Short mmCIF file of C-alpha atoms in Angstrom, two decimals:
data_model
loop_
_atom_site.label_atom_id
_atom_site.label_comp_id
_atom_site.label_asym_id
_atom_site.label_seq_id
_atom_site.Cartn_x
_atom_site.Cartn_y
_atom_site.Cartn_z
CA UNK K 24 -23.87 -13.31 54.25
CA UNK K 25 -25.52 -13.44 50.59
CA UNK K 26 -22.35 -15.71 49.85
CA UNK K 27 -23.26 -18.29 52.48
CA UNK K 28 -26.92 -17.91 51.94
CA UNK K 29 -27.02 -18.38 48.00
CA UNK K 30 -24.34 -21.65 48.74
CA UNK K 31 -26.81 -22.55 51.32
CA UNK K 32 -29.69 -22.57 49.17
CA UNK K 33 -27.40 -24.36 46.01
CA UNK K 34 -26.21 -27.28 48.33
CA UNK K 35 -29.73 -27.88 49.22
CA UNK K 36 -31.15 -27.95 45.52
CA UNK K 37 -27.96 -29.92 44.49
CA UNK K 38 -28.83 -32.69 47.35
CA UNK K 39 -32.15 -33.31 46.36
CA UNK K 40 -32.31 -32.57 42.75
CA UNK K 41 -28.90 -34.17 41.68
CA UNK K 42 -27.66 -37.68 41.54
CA UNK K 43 -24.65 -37.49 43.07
CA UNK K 44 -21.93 -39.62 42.72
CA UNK K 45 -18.81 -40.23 44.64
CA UNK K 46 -16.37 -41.98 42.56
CA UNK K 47 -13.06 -43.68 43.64
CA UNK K 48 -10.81 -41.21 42.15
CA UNK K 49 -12.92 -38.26 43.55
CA UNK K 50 -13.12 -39.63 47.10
CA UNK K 51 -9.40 -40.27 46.96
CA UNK K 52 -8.56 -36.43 45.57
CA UNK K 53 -11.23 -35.09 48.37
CA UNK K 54 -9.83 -36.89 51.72
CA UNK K 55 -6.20 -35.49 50.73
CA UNK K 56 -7.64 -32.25 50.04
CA UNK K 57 -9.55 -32.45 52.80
CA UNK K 58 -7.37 -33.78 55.39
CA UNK K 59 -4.58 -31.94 54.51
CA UNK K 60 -6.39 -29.02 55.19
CA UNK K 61 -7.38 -30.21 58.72
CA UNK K 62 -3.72 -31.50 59.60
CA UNK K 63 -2.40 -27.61 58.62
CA UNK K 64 -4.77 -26.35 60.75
CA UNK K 65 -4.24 -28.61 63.92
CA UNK K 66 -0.28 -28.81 62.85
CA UNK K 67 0.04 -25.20 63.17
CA UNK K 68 -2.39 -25.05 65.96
CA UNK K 69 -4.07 -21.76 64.11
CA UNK K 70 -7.60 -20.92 65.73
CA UNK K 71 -7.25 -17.75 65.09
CA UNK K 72 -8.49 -17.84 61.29
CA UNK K 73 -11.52 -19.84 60.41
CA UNK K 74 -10.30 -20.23 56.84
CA UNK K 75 -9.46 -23.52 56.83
CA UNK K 76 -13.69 -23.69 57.40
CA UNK K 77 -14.22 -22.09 53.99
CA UNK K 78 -11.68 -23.87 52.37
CA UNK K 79 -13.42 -26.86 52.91
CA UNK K 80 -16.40 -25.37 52.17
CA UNK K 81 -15.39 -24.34 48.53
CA UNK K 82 -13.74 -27.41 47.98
CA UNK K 83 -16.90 -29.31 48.46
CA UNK K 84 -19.22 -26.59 46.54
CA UNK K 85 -16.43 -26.63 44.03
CA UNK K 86 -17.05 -30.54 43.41
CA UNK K 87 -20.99 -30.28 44.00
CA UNK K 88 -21.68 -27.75 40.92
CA UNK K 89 -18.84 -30.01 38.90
CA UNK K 90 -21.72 -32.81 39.57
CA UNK K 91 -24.65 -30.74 38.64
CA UNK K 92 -24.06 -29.54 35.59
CA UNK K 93 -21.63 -30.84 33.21
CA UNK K 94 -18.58 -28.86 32.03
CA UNK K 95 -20.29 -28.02 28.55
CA UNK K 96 -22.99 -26.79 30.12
CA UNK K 97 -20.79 -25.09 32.74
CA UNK K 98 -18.96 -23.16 29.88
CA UNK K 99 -22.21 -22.26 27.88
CA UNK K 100 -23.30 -20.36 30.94
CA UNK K 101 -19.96 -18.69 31.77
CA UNK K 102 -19.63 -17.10 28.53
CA UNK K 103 -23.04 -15.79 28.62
CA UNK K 104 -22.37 -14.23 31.70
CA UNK K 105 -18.87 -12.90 31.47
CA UNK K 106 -20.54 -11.82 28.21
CA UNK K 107 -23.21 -9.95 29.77
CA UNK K 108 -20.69 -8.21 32.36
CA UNK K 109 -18.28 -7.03 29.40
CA UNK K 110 -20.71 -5.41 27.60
CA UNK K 111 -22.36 -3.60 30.74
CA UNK K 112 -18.86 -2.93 31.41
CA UNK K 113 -18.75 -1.33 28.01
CA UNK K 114 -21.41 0.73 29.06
CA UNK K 115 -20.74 2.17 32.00
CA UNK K 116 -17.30 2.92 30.09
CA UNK K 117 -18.74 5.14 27.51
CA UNK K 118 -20.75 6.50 30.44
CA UNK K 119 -17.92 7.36 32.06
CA UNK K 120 -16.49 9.48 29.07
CA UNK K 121 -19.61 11.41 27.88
CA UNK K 122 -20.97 12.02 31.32
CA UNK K 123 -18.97 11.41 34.49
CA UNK K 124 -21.31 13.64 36.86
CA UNK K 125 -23.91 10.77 36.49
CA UNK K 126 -21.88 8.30 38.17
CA UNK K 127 -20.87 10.42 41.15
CA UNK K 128 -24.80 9.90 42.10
CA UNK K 129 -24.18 6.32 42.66
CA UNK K 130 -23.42 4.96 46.48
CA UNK K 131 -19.81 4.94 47.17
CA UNK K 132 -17.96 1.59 48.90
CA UNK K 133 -14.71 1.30 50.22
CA UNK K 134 -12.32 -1.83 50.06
CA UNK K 135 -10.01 -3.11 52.55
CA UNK K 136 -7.23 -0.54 51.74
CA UNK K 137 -10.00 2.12 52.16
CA UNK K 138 -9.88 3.20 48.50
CA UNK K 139 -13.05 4.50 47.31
CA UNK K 140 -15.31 3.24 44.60
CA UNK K 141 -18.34 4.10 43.01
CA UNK K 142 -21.07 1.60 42.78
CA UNK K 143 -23.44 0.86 40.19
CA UNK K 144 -23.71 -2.73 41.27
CA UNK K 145 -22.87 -4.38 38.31
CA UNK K 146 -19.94 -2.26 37.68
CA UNK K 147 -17.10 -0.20 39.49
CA UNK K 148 -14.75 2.58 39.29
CA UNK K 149 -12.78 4.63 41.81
CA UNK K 150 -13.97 7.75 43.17
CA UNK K 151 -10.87 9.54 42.14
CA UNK K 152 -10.92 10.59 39.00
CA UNK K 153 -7.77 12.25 38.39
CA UNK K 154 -5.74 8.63 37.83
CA UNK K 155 -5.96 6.91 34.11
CA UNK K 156 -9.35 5.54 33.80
CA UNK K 157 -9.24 1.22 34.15
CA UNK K 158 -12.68 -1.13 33.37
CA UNK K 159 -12.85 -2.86 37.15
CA UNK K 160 -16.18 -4.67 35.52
CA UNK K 161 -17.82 -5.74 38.87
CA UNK K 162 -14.72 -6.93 40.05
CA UNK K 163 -11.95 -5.55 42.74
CA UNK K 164 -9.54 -5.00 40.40
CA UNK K 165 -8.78 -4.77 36.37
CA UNK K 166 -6.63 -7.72 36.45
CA UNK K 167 -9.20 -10.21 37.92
CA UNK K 168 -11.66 -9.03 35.33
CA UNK K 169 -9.17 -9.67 32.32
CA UNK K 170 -8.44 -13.38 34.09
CA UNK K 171 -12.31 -13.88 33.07
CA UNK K 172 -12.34 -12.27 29.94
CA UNK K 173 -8.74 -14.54 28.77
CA UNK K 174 -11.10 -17.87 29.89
CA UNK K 175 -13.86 -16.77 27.69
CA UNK K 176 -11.66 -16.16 24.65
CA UNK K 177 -10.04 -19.60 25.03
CA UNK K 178 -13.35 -21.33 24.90
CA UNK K 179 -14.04 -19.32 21.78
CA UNK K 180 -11.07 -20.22 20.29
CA UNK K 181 -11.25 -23.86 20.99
CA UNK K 182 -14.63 -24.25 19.05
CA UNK K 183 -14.97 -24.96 15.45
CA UNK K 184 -16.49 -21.41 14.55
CA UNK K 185 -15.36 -17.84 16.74
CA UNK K 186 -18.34 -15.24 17.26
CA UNK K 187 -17.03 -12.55 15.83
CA UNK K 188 -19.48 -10.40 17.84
CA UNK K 189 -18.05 -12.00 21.35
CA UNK K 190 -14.34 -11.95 20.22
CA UNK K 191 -14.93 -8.24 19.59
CA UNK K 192 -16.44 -7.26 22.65
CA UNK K 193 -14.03 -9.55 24.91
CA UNK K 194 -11.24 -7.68 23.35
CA UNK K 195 -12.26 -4.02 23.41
CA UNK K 196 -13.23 -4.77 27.57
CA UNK K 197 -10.16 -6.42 28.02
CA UNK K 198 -7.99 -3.61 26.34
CA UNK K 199 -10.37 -1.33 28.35
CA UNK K 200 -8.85 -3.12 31.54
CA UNK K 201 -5.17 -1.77 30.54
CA UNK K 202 -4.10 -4.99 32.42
CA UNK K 203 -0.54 -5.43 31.69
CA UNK K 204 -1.20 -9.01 32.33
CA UNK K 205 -3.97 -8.88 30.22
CA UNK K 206 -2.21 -7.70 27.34
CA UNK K 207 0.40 -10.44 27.34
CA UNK K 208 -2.12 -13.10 28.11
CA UNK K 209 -4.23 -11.77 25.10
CA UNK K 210 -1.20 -12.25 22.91
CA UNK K 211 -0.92 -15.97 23.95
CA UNK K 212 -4.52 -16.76 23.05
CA UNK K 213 -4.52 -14.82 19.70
CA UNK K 214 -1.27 -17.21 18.80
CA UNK K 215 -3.05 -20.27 19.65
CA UNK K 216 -4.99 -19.03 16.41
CA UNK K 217 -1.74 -19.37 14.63
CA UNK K 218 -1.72 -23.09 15.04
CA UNK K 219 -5.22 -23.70 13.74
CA UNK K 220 -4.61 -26.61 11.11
CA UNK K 221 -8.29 -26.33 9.42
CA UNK K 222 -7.68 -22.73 9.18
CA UNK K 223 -6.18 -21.86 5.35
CA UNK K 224 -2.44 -20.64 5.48
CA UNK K 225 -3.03 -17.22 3.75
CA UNK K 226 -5.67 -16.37 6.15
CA UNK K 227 -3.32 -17.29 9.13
CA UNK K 228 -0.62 -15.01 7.63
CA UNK K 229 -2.72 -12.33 7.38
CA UNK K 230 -4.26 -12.06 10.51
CA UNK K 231 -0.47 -12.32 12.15
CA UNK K 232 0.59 -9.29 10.03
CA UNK K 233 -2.40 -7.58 11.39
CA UNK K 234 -1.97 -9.20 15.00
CA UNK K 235 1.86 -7.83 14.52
CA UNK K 236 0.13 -4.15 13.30
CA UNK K 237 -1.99 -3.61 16.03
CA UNK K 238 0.46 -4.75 19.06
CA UNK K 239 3.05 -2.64 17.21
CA UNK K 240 1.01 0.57 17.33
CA UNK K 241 -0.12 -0.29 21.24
CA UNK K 242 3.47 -0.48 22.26
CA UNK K 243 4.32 2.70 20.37
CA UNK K 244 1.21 4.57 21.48
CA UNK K 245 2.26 3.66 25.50
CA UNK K 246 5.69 4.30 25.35
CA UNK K 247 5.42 7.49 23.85
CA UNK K 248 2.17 8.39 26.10
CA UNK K 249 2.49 10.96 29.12
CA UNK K 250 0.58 9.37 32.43
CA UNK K 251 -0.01 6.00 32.75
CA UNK K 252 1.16 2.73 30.61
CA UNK K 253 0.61 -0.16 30.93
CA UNK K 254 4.25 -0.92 30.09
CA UNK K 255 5.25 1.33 33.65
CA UNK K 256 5.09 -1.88 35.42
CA UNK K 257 7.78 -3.42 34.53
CA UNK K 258 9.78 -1.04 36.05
CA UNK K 259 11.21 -1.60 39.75
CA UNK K 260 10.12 1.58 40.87
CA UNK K 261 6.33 0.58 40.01
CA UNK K 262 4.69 -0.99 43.45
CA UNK K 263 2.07 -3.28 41.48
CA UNK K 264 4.97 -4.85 39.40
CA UNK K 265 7.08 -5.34 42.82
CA UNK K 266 4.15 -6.79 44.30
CA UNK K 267 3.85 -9.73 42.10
CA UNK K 268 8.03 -10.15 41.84
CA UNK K 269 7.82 -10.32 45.96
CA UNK K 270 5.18 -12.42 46.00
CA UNK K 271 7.00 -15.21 44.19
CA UNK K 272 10.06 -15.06 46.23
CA UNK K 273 8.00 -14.26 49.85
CA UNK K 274 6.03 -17.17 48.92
CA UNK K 275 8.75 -19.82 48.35
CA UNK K 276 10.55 -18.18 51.06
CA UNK K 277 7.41 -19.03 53.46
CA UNK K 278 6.79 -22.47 51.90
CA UNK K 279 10.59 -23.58 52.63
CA UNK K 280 10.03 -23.25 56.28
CA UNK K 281 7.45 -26.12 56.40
CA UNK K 282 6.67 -27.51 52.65
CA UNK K 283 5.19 -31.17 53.63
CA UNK K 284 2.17 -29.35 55.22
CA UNK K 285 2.58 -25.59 55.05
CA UNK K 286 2.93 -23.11 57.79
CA UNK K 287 -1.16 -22.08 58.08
CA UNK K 288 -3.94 -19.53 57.15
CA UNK K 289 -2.61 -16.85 59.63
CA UNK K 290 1.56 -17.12 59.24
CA UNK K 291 1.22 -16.94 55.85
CA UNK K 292 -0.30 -13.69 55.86
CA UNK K 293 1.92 -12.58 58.62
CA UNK K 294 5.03 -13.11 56.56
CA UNK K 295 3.82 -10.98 53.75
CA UNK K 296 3.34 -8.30 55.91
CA UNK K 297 7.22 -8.77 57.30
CA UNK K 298 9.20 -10.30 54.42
CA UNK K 299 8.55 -8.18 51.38
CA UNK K 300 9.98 -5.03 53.87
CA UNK K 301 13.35 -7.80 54.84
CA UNK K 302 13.89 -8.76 51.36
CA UNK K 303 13.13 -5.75 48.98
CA UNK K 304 12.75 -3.10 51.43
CA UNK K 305 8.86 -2.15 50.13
CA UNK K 306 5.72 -2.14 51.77
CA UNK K 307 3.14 -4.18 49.68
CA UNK K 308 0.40 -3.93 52.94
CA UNK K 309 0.30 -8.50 52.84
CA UNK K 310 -1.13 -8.27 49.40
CA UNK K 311 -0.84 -11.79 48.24
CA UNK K 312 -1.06 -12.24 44.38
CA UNK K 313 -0.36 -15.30 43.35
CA UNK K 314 -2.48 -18.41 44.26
CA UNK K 315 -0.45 -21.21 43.24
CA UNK K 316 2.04 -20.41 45.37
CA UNK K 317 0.45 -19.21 47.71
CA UNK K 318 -1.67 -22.78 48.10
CA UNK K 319 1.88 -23.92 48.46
CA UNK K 320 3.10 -21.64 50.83
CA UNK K 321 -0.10 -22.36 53.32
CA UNK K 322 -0.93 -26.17 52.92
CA UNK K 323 2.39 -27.67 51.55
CA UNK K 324 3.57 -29.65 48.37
CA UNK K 325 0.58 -31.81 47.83
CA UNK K 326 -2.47 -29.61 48.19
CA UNK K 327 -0.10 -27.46 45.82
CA UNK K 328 0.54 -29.65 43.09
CA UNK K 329 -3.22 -31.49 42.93
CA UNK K 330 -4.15 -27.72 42.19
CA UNK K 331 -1.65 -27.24 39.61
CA UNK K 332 -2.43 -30.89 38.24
CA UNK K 333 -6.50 -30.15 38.32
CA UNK K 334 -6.01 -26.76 36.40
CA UNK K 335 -3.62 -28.49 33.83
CA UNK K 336 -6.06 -31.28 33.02
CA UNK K 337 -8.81 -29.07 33.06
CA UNK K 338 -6.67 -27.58 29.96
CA UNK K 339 -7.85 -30.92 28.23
CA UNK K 340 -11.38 -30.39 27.71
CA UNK K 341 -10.86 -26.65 26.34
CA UNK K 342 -8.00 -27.36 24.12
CA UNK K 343 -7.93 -29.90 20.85
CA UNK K 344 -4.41 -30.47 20.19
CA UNK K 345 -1.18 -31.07 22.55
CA UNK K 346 0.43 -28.01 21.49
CA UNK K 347 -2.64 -25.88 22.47
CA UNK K 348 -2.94 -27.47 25.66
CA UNK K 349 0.26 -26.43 26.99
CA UNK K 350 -0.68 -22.78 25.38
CA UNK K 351 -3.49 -23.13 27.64
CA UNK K 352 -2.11 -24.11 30.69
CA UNK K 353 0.83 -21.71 30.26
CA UNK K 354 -1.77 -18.98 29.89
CA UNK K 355 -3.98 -19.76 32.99
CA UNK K 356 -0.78 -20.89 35.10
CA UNK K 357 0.05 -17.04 34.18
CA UNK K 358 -2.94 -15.34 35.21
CA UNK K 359 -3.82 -17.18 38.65
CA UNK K 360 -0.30 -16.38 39.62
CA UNK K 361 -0.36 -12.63 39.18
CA UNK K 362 -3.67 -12.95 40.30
CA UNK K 363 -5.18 -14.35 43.46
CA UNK K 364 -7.87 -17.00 43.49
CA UNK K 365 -7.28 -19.11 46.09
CA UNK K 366 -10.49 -18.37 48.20
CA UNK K 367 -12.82 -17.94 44.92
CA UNK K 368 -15.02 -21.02 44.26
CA UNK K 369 -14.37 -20.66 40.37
CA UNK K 370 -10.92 -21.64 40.76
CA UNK K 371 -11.94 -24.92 42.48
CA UNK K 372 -14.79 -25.57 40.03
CA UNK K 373 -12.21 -25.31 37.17
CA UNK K 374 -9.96 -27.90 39.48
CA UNK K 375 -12.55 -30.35 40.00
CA UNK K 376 -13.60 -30.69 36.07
CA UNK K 377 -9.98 -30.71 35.53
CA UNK K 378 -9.76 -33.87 38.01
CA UNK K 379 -12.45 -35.49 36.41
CA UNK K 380 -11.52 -35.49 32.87
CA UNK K 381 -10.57 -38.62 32.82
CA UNK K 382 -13.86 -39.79 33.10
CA UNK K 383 -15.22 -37.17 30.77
CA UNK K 384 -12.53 -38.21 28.24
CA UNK K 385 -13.83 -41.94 28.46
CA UNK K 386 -17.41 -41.46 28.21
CA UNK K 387 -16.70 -38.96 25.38
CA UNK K 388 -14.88 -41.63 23.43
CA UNK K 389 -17.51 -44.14 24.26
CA UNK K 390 -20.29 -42.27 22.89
CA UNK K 391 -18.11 -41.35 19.52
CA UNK K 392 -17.13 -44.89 19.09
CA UNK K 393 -21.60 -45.52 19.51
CA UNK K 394 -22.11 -42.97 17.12
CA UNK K 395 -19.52 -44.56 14.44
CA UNK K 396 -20.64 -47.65 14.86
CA UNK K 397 -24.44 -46.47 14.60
CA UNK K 398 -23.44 -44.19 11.31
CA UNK K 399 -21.54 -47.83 10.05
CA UNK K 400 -25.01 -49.95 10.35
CA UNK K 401 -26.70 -47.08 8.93
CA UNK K 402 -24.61 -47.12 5.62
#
């Protein structure tokens, strides 16, 4: 309900404040979107699930804030936000330590799975204390908060000078998470550092040895650790891990039985209740964590691959050089599929700069070439 009201309320602003434009390439992008979304639905004849609705609906909020505020402007915000919820998250952390009775006061919700949390609004935790303490943020689980915290790192790493205040606190809440995914993911951006040009050759040397240092003494640390590590997932026997391997194979599994235009909302969550027990003989309860192929798996090849083309040109405007752009792309094609996005607007605003960086590209090298030529006259 707040959801639909506050997107109420935005669309409204957006129409009568904004300009909007609907460019050739945009329309184009939108009616295949669009209509492919509307042919899975009717193709599949599925009106049982109205989420073909909010797909549509996200898709078209996704593009609306894209034309609102421009992507600069976009990422100035985010990191002031996922800045803000880090270091609450800090809080609440050390609160958790010094004085745990405090936060058994708070209200207590319950998720689908009818796991408990306590609820201080702007941050999480479950009500059972006797499992390894995790930073949730604000979010359902550890590993979506780390996807937030890797995006905010990668814009910091992108621009000319890092906030060493920023990098610090990103990094202690994402250790904090003890996302395994996390941890990896973290690697990847620190060695984008590694490729830094500008940045003097000693200095890059040293901060490997001490990058090298401190993952060496984390892997020691959880592999000689009783209770949980983060390193337990890789092992068969760990359901999370299993999870995200089943997810990969249930999905392409579900997208070979119709991959021009999917099989629908409502058999693709039916499957991954069945096929995870047929294939690997585990019960993962339809948990769905990957969104790539998951998009895929419900809509077919070419709402799948404008996502994965949207998030890789998106890449461009964050990253300054080729090989970094790949880095990027590798990293976030990581994250969203151990993680699921696929009904979160964020993913689609990401996919709708990404779509129009073309244009952004242009009118960026249009205004350089003004400025050069102004600077020119001016000598």
């Amino acid at each position: 309900v707040c959801e639909c009201l506050l997107g109420s309320l935005l669309f409204i602003y957006i129409v009568y404040k904004v300009d909007l434009k609907f460019p050739t390439r945009f329309m184009f992008c939108f009616l295949l979107l669009v209509g492919n979304i509307l042919f899975t639905w009717f193709y599949n004849w599925d009106f049982s699930s109205f989420g073909y609705v909010y797909y549509i609906l996200v898709v078209s909020a996704g593009y609306l804030i894209t034309e609102w505020m421009d992507y600069r402007s976009f990422f100035i915000v985010y990191d002031k936000v996922v800045y803000f919820f880090s270091i609450i998250s800090l809080l609440c952390t050390v609160l958790y330590y010094i004085a745990p009775a405090i936060i058994t006061y708070f209200p207590i919700t319950y998720n689908e799975h009818n796991i408990g949390f306590y609820n201080l609004f702007l941050w999480v935790t479950p009500t059972d204390f006797e499992y390894e303490f995790r930073n949730y943020g604000c979010f359902r689980e550890p590993g979506v908060f780390q996807v937030y915290i890797i995006l905010a790192l990668m814009l910091h790493f992108s621009k000319h000078k890092i906030n060493i205040k920023k990098f610090i606190v990103y990094s202690i809440a994402l250790i904090t998470t003890k996302s395994t995914t996390g941890y990896i993911l973290y690697a990847l951006v620190l060695s984008s550092y590694f490729f830094e040009k500008r940045v003097p050759l000693v200095r890059r040397i040293f901060l490997f040895l001490v990058f090298l240092g401190a993952a060496g003494g984390i892997i020691f640390y959880e592999l000689n650790k009783s209770g949980y590590s983060v390193f337990q997932k890789f092992a068969l026997t760990n359901i999370s891990f299993m999870t995200r391997l089943s997810n990969i194979i249930v999905d392409y599994h579900i997208f070979l039985q119709s991959p021009l235009f999917g099989v629908g909302i409502t058999s693709q969550m039916n499957m991954h209740h069945l096929l995870p027990l047929q294939l690997f003989n585990i019960d993962t309860g339809g948990v769905d964590t990957n969104t790539f192929l998951s998009l895929f798996a419900t809509f077919g090849v070419v709402y799948g691959f404008l996502s994965l083309i949207g998030i890789y040109r998106m890449t461009t405007l964050i990253s300054r050089t080729k090989i970094e752009q790949v880095l990027y792309f590798i990293i976030i094609f990581l994250a969203l599929i151990t993680e699921n996005f696929r009904y979160s607007i964020f993913f689609y605003i990401l996919f709708w700069y990404g779509m129009n960086s073309y244009k952004i590209n242009i009118s960026s090298g249009i205004l350089n070439k003004c400025k050069g030529t102004i600077n020119a006259s001016f000598y």
